mmCIF file of C-alpha atoms in Angstrom:
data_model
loop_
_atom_site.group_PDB
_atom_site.id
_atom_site.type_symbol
_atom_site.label_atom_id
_atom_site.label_comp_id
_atom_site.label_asym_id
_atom_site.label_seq_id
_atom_site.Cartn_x
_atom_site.Cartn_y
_atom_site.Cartn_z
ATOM 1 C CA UNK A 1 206.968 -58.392 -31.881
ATOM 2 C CA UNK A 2 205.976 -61.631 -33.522
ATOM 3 C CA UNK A 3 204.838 -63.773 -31.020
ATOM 4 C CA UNK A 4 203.854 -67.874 -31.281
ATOM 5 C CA UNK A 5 201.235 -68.893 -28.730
ATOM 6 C CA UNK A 6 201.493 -72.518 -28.124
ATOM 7 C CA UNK A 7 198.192 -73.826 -26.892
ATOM 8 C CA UNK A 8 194.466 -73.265 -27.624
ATOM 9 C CA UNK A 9 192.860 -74.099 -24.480
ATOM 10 C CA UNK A 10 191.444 -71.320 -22.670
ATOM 11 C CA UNK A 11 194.436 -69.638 -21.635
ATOM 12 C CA UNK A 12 196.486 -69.738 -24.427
ATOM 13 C CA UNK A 13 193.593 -67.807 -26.468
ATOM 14 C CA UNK A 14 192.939 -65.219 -23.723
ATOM 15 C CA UNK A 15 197.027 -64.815 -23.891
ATOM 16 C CA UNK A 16 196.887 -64.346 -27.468
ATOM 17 C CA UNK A 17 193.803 -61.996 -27.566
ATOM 18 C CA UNK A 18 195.319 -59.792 -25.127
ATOM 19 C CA UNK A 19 199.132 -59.626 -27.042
ATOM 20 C CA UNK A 20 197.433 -59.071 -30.479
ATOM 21 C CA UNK A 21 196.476 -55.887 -29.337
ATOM 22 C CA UNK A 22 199.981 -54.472 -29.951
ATOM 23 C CA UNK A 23 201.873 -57.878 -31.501
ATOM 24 C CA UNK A 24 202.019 -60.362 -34.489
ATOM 25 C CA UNK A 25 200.374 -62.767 -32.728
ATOM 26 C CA UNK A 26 199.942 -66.514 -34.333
ATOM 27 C CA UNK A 27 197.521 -68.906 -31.913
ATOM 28 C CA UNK A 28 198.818 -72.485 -32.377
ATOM 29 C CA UNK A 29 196.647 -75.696 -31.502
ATOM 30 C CA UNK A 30 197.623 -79.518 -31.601
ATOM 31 C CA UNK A 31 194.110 -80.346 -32.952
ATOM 32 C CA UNK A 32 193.696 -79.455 -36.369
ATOM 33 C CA UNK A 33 189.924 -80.102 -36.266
ATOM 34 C CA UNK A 34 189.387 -77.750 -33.179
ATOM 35 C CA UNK A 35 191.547 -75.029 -35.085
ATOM 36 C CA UNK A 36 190.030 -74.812 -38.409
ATOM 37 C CA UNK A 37 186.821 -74.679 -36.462
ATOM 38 C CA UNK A 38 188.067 -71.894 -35.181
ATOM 39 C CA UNK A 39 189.022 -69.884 -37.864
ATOM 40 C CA UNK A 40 186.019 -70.622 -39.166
ATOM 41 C CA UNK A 41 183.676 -69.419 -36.461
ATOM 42 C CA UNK A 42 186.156 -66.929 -35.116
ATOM 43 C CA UNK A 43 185.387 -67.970 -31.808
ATOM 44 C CA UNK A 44 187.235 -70.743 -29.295
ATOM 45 C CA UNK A 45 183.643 -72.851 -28.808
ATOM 46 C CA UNK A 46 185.266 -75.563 -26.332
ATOM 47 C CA UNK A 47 186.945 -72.790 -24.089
ATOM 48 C CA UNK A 48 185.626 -69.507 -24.520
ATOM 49 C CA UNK A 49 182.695 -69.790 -26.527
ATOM 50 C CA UNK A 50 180.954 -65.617 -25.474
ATOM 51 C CA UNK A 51 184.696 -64.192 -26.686
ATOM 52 C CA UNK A 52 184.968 -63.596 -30.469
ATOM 53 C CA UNK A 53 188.208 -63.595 -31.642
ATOM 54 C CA UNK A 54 189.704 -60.406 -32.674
ATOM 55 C CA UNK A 55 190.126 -59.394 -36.116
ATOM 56 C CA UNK A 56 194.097 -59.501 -36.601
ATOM 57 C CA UNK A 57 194.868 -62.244 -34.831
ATOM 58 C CA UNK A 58 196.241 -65.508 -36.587
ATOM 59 C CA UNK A 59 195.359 -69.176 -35.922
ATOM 60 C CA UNK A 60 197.593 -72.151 -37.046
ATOM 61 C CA UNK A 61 197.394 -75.964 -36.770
ATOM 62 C CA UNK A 62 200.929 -76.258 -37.939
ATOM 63 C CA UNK A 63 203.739 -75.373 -35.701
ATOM 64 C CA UNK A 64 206.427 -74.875 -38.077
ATOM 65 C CA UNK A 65 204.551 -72.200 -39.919
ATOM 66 C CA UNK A 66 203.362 -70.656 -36.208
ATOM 67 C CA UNK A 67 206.851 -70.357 -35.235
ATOM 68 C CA UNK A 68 208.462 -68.953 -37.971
ATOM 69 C CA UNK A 69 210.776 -66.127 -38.004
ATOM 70 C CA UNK A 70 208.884 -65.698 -34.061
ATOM 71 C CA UNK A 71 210.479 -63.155 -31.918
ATOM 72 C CA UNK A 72 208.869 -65.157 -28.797
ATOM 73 C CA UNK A 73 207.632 -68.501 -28.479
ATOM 74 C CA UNK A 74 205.048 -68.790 -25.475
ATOM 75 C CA UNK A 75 204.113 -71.786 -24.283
ATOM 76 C CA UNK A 76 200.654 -72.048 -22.931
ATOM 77 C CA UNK A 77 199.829 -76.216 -22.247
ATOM 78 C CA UNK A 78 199.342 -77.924 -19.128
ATOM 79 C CA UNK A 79 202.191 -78.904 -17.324
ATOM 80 C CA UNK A 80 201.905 -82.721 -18.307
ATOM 81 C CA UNK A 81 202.367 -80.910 -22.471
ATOM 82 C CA UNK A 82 205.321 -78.551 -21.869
ATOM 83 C CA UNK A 83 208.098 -81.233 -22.285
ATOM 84 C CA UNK A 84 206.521 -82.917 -25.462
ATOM 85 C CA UNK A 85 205.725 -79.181 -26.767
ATOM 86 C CA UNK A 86 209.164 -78.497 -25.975
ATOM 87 C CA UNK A 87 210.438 -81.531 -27.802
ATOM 88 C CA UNK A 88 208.759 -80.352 -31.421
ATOM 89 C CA UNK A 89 210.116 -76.827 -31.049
ATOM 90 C CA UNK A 90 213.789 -78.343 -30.433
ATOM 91 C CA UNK A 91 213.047 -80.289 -33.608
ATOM 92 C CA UNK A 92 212.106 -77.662 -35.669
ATOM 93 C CA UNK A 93 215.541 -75.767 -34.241
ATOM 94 C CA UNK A 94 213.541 -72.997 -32.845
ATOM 95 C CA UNK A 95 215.522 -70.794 -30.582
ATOM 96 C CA UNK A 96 213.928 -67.711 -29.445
ATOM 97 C CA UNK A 97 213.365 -66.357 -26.255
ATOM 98 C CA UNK A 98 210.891 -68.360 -24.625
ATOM 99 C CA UNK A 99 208.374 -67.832 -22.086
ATOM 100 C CA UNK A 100 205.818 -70.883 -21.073
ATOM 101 C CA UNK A 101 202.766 -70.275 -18.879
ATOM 102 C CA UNK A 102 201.921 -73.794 -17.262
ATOM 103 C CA UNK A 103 200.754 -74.337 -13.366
ATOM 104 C CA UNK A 104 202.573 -77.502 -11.659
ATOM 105 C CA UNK A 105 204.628 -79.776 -10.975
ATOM 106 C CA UNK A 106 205.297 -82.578 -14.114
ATOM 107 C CA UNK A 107 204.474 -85.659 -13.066
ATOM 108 C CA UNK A 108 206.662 -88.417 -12.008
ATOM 109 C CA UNK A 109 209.549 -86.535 -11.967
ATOM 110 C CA UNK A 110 208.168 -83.615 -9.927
ATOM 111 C CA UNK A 111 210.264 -81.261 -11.562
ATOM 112 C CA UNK A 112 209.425 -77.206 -11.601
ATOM 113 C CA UNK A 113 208.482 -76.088 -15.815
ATOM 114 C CA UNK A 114 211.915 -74.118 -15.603
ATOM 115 C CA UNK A 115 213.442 -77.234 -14.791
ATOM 116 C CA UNK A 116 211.669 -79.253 -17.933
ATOM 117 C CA UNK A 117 212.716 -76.413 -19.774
ATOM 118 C CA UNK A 118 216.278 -76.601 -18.752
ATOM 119 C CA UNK A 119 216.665 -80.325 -19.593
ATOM 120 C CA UNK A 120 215.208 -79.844 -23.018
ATOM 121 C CA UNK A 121 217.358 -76.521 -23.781
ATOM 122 C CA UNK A 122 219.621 -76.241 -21.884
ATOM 123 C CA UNK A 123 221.904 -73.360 -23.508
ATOM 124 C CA UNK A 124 218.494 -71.334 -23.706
ATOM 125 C CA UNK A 125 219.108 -68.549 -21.709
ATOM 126 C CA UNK A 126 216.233 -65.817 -22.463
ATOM 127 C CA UNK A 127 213.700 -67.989 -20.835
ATOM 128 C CA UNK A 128 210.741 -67.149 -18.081
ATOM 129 C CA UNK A 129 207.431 -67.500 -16.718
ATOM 130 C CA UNK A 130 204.133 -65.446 -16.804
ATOM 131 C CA UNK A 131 201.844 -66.303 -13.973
ATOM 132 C CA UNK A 132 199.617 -64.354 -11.590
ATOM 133 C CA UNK A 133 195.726 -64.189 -11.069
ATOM 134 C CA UNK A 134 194.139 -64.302 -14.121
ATOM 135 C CA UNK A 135 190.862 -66.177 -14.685
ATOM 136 C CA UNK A 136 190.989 -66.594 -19.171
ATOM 137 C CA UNK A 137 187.778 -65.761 -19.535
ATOM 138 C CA UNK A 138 188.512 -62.161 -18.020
ATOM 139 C CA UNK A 139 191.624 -61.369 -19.406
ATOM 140 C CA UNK A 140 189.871 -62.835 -23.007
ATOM 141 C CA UNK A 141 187.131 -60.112 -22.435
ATOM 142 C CA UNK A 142 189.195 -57.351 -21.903
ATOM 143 C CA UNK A 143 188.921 -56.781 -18.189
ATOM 144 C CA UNK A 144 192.170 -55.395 -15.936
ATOM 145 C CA UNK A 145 194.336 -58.035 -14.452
ATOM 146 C CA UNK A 146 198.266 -57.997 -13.095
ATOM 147 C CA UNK A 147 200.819 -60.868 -13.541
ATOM 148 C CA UNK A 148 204.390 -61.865 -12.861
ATOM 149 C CA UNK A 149 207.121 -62.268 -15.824
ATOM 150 C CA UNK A 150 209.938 -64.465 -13.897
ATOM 151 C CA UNK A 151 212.789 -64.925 -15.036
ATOM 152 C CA UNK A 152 216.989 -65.920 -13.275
ATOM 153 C CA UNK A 153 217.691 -63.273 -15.998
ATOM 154 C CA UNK A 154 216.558 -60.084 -14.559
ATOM 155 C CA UNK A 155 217.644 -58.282 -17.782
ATOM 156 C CA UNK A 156 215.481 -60.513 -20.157
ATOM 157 C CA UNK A 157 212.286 -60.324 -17.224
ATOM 158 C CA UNK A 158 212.546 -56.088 -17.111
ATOM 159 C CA UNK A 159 212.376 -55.859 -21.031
ATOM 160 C CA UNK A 160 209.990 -58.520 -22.310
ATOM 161 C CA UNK A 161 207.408 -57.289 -19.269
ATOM 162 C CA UNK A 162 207.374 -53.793 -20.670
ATOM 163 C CA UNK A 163 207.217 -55.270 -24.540
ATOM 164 C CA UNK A 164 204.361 -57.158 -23.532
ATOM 165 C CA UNK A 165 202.883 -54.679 -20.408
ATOM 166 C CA UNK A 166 199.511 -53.166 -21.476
ATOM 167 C CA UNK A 167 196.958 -50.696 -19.799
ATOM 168 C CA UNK A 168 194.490 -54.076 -19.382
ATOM 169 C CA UNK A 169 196.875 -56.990 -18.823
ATOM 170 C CA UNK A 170 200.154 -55.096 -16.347
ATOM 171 C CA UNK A 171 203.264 -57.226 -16.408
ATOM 172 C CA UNK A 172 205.792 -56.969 -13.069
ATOM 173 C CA UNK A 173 208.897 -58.325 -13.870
ATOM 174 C CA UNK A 174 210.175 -60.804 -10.873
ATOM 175 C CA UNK A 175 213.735 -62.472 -10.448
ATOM 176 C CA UNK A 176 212.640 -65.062 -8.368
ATOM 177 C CA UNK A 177 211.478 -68.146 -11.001
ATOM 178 C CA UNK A 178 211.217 -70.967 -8.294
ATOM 179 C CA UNK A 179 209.007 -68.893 -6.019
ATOM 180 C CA UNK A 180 206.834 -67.640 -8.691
ATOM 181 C CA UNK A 181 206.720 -70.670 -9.838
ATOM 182 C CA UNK A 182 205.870 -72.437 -6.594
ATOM 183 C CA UNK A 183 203.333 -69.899 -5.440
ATOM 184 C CA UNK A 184 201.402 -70.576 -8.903
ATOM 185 C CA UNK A 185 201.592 -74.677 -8.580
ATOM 186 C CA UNK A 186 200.688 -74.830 -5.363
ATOM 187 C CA UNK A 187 197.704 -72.297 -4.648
ATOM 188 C CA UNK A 188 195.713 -75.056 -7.188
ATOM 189 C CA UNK A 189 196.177 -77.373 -4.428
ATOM 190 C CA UNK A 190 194.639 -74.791 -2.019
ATOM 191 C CA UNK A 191 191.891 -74.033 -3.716
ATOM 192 C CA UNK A 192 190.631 -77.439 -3.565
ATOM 193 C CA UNK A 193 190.528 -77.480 -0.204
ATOM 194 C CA UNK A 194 189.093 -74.549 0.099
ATOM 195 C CA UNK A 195 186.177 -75.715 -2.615
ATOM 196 C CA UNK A 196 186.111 -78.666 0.208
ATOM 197 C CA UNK A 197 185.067 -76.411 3.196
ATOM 198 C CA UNK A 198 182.906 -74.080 1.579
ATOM 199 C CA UNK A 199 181.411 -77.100 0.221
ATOM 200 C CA UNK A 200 180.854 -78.308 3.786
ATOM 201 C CA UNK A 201 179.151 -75.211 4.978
ATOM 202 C CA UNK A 202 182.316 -74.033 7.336
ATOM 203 C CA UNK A 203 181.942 -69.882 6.501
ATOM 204 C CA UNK A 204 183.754 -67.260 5.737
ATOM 205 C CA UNK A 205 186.228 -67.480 8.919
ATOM 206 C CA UNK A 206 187.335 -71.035 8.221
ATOM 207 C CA UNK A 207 187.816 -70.409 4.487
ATOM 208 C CA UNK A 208 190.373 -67.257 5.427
ATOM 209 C CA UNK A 209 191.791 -69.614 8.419
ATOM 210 C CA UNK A 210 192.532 -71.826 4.947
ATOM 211 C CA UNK A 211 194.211 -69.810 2.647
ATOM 212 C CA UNK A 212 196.056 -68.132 5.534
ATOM 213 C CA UNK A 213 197.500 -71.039 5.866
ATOM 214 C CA UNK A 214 197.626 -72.278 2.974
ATOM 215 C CA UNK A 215 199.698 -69.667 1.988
ATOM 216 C CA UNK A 216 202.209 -70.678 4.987
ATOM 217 C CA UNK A 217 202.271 -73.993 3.563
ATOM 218 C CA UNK A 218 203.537 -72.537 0.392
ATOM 219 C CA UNK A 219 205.814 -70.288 1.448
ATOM 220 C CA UNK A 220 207.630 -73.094 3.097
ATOM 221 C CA UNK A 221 207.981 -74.951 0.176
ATOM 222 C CA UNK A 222 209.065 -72.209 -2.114
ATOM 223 C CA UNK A 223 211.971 -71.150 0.479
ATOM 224 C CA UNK A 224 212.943 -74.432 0.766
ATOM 225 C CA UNK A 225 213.578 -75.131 -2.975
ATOM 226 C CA UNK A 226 215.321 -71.715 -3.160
ATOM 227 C CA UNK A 227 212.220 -69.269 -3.526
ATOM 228 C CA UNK A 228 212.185 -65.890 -2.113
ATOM 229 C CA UNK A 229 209.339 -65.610 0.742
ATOM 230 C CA UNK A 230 208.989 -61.722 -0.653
ATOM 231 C CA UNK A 231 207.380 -63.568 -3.361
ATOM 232 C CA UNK A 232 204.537 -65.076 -1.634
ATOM 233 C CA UNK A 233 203.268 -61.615 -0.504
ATOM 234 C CA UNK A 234 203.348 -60.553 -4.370
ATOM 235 C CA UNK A 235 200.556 -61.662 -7.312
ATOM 236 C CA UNK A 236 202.207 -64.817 -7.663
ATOM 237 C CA UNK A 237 201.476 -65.916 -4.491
ATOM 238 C CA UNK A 238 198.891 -64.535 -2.346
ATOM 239 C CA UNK A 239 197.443 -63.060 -5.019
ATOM 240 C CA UNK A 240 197.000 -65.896 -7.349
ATOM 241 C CA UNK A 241 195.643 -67.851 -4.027
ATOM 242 C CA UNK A 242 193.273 -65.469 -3.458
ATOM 243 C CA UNK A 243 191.721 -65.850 -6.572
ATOM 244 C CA UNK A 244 191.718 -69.566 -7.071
ATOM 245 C CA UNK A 245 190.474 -70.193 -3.464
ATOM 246 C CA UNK A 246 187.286 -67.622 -3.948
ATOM 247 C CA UNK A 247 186.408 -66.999 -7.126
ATOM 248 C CA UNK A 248 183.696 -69.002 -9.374
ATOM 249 C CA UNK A 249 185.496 -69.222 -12.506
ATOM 250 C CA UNK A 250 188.280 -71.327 -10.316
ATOM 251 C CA UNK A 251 188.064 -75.061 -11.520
ATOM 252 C CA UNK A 252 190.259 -76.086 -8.605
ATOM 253 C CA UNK A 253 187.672 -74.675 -6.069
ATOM 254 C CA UNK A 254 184.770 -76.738 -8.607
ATOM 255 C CA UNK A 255 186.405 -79.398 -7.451
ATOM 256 C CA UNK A 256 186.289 -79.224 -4.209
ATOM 257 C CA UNK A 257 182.923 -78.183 -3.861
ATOM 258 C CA UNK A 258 181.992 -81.174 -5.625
ATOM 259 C CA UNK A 259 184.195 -83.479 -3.621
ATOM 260 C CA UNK A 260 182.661 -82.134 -0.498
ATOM 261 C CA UNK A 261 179.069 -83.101 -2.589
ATOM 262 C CA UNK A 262 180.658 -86.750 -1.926
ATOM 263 C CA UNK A 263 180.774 -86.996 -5.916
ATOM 264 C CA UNK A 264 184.089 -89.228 -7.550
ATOM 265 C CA UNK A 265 186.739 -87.782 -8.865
ATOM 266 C CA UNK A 266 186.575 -89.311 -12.206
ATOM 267 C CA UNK A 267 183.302 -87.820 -12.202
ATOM 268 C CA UNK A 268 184.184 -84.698 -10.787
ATOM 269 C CA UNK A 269 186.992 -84.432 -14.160
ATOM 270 C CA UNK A 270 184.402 -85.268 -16.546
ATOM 271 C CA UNK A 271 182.001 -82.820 -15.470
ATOM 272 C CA UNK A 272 184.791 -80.182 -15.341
ATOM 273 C CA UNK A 273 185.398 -81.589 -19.130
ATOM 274 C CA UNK A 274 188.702 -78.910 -18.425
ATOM 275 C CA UNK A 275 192.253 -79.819 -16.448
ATOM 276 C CA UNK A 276 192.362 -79.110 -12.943
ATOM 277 C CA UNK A 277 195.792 -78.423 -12.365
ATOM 278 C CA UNK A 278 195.589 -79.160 -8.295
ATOM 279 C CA UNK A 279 194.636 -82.644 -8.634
ATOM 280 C CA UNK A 280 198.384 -83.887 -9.754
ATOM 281 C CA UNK A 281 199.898 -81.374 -8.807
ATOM 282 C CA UNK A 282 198.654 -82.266 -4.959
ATOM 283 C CA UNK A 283 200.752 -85.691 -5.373
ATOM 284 C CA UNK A 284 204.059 -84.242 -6.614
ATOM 285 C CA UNK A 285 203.797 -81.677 -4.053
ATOM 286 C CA UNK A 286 203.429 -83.930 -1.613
ATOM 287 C CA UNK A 287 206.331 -85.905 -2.868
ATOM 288 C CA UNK A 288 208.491 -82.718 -2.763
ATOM 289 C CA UNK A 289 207.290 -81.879 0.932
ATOM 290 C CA UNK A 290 208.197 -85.263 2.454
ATOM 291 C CA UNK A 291 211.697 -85.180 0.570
ATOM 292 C CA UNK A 292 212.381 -81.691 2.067
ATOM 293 C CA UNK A 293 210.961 -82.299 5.338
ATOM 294 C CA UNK A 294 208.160 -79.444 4.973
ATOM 295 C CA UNK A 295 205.200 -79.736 6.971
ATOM 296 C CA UNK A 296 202.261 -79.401 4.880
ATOM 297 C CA UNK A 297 199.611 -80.638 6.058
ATOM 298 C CA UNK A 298 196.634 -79.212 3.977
ATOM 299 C CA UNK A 299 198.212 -80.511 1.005
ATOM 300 C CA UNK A 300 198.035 -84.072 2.770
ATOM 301 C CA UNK A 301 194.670 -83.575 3.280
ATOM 302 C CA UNK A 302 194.222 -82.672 0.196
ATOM 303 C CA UNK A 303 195.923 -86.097 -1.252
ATOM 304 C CA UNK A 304 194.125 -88.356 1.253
ATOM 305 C CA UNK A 305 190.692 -87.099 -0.684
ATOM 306 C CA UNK A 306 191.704 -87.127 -3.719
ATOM 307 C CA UNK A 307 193.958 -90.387 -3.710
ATOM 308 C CA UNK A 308 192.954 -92.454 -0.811
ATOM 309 C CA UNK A 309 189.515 -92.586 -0.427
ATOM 310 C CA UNK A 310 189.194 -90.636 2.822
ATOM 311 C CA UNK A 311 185.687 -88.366 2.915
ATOM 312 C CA UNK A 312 185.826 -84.758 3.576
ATOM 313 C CA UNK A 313 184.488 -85.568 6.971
ATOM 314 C CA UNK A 314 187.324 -87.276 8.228
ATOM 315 C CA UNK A 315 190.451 -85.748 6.777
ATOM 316 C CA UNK A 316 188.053 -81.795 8.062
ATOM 317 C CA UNK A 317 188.550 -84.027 11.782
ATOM 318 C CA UNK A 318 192.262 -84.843 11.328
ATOM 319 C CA UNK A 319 193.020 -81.651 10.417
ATOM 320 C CA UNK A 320 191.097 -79.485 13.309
ATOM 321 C CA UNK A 321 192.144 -82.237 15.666
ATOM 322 C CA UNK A 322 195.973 -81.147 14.918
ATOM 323 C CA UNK A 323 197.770 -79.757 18.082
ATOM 324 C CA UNK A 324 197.912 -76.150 18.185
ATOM 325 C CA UNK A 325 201.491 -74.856 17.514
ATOM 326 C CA UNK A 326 203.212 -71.239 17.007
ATOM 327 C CA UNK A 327 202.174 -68.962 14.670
ATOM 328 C CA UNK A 328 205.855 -68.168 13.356
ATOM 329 C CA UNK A 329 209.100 -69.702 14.653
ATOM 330 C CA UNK A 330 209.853 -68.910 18.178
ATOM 331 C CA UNK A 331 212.044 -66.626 19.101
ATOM 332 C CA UNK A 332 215.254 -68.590 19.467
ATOM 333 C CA UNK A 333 213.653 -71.414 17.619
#
């Protein structure tokens, strides 16, 4: 296939390294300086600077030539640059299938990607997601990883995961967009909090207690916008949580850790000098959770840190000081 990667960050390029292996693959960037740079060096400096690009794959700073006569266009921005992305590919008239690759909730409108995606074309029908734990700088040197293709059209999931399924990057195709999708918003949010108590000193039975719940927190969400809780048990969802919570390539977990250092978040971002997904994300889900009536309270937690001032100490207190409750639902409940 010919395929248009939309986005240069990290991401993107460990996308496109590991499609070129058996695709046309064209790597498009929004800033021109950072991509003749790279074709010049051969390497992504900012994002993935130990990675050298391979040999046949293509870089572009102009999306009309990147998305050319594309058999797939692949978006791979954060959240907040899908719908502007989006925008510039309806201009150009671009219709193929399209898969996008973004973590989140857009903000202000707190609206799932599928949902920017249907607003902005909305007779596209061969459309999906790719999500599932994958840390770039992995996947960019070649090392195994599993993700989810989502898509409402089971049809167009099944055949673009086996186009694009290789022996070092294994694609599952998944019906179930809104839980996918859910599970790989929300775990960001997680894994700050989990940064937070490992931060704090709390071991190795608190931070399970965490994600364990954590992951309760999202499958309520995800069933209650129309997800499938089968989802949450799949790489979407407790595996992608897994891997953001614990592992040290996880900016979201960074973050914590340094919130639970007492360090600002505008200091915490420009140290990170990357996006941290969880720290809007953590308002819109919020947003979502109060409108629905879902109890999630790590994710409030997680807001009064990052949006109100309150220090890890006192939201850790509020939050072990909550009365103890069921498991599960009750029988009869």
């Amino acid at each position: 296939m010919k395929i248009a990667v939309l986005g240069a960050g990290a991401w993107g390029t460990a996308l496109a390294f590991a499609f070129c292996r058996q695709h046309h693959v064209t790597l498009w960037g929004r800033n021109a300086e950072q991509m003749i740079d790279m074709q010049a060096t051969r390497l992504n400096r900012r994002y993935l600077p130990d990675c050298p690009f391979p040999a046949d794959l293509h870089l572009s700073a102009d999306l009309s030539e990147a998305v050319l006569g594309v058999d797939l266009v692949l978006v791979v921005t954060p959240i907040a640059g899908l719908r502007p992305t989006l925008r510039e590919l309806a201009r150009l008239k671009v219709d193929a299938p399209l898969l996008w690759a973004c973590k989140g909730f857009e903000a202000g409108s707190s609206l799932l990607p599928h949902q920017v995606v249907a607003e902005e074309f909305p007779h596209l029908k061969s459309v999906g997601v790719l999500s599932g734990p994958s840390f770039a700088r992995e996947v960019a040197q070649g090392l195994p990883a599993a993700v989810t293709l989502a898509s409402e059209n089971y049809a167009f999931a099944r055949d673009y995961a086996r186009e694009l399924h290789s022996p070092l990057l294994r694609i599952y195709a998944n019906d179930d967009l809104v839980g996918v999708e859910v599970g790989g918003a929300v775990k960001n949010v997680m894994a700050i909090a989990t940064g937070v108590a490992d931060g704090l000193g709390f071991g190795m039975n608190a931070r399970a207690a965490l994600i364990t719940r954590g992951l309760a927190e999202i499958t309520r969400l995800a069933v209650a916008l129309g997800g499938s809780q089968q989802s949450m048990m799949g790489l979407s969802g407790v595996g992608d949580l897994l891997l953001t919570c614990t592992g040290a390539l996880s900016r979201n977990r960074q973050v914590g850790l340094k919130l639970a250092e007492g360090k600002s978040l505008d200091t915490i971002l420009a140290e990170l000098g990357h996006v941290a997904e969880g720290v809007p994300t953590a308002r819109e889900v919020l947003k979502m959770a109060e409108r629905l009536q879902v109890d999630m309270p790590i994710t409030a937690a997680v807001c009064e840190l990052l949006y109100h001032q309150a220090t890890p100490q006192q939201v850790v207190e509020r939050l072990l000081g909550r009365a103890p409750k069921p498991e599960f639902h009750a029988p009869g409940a």
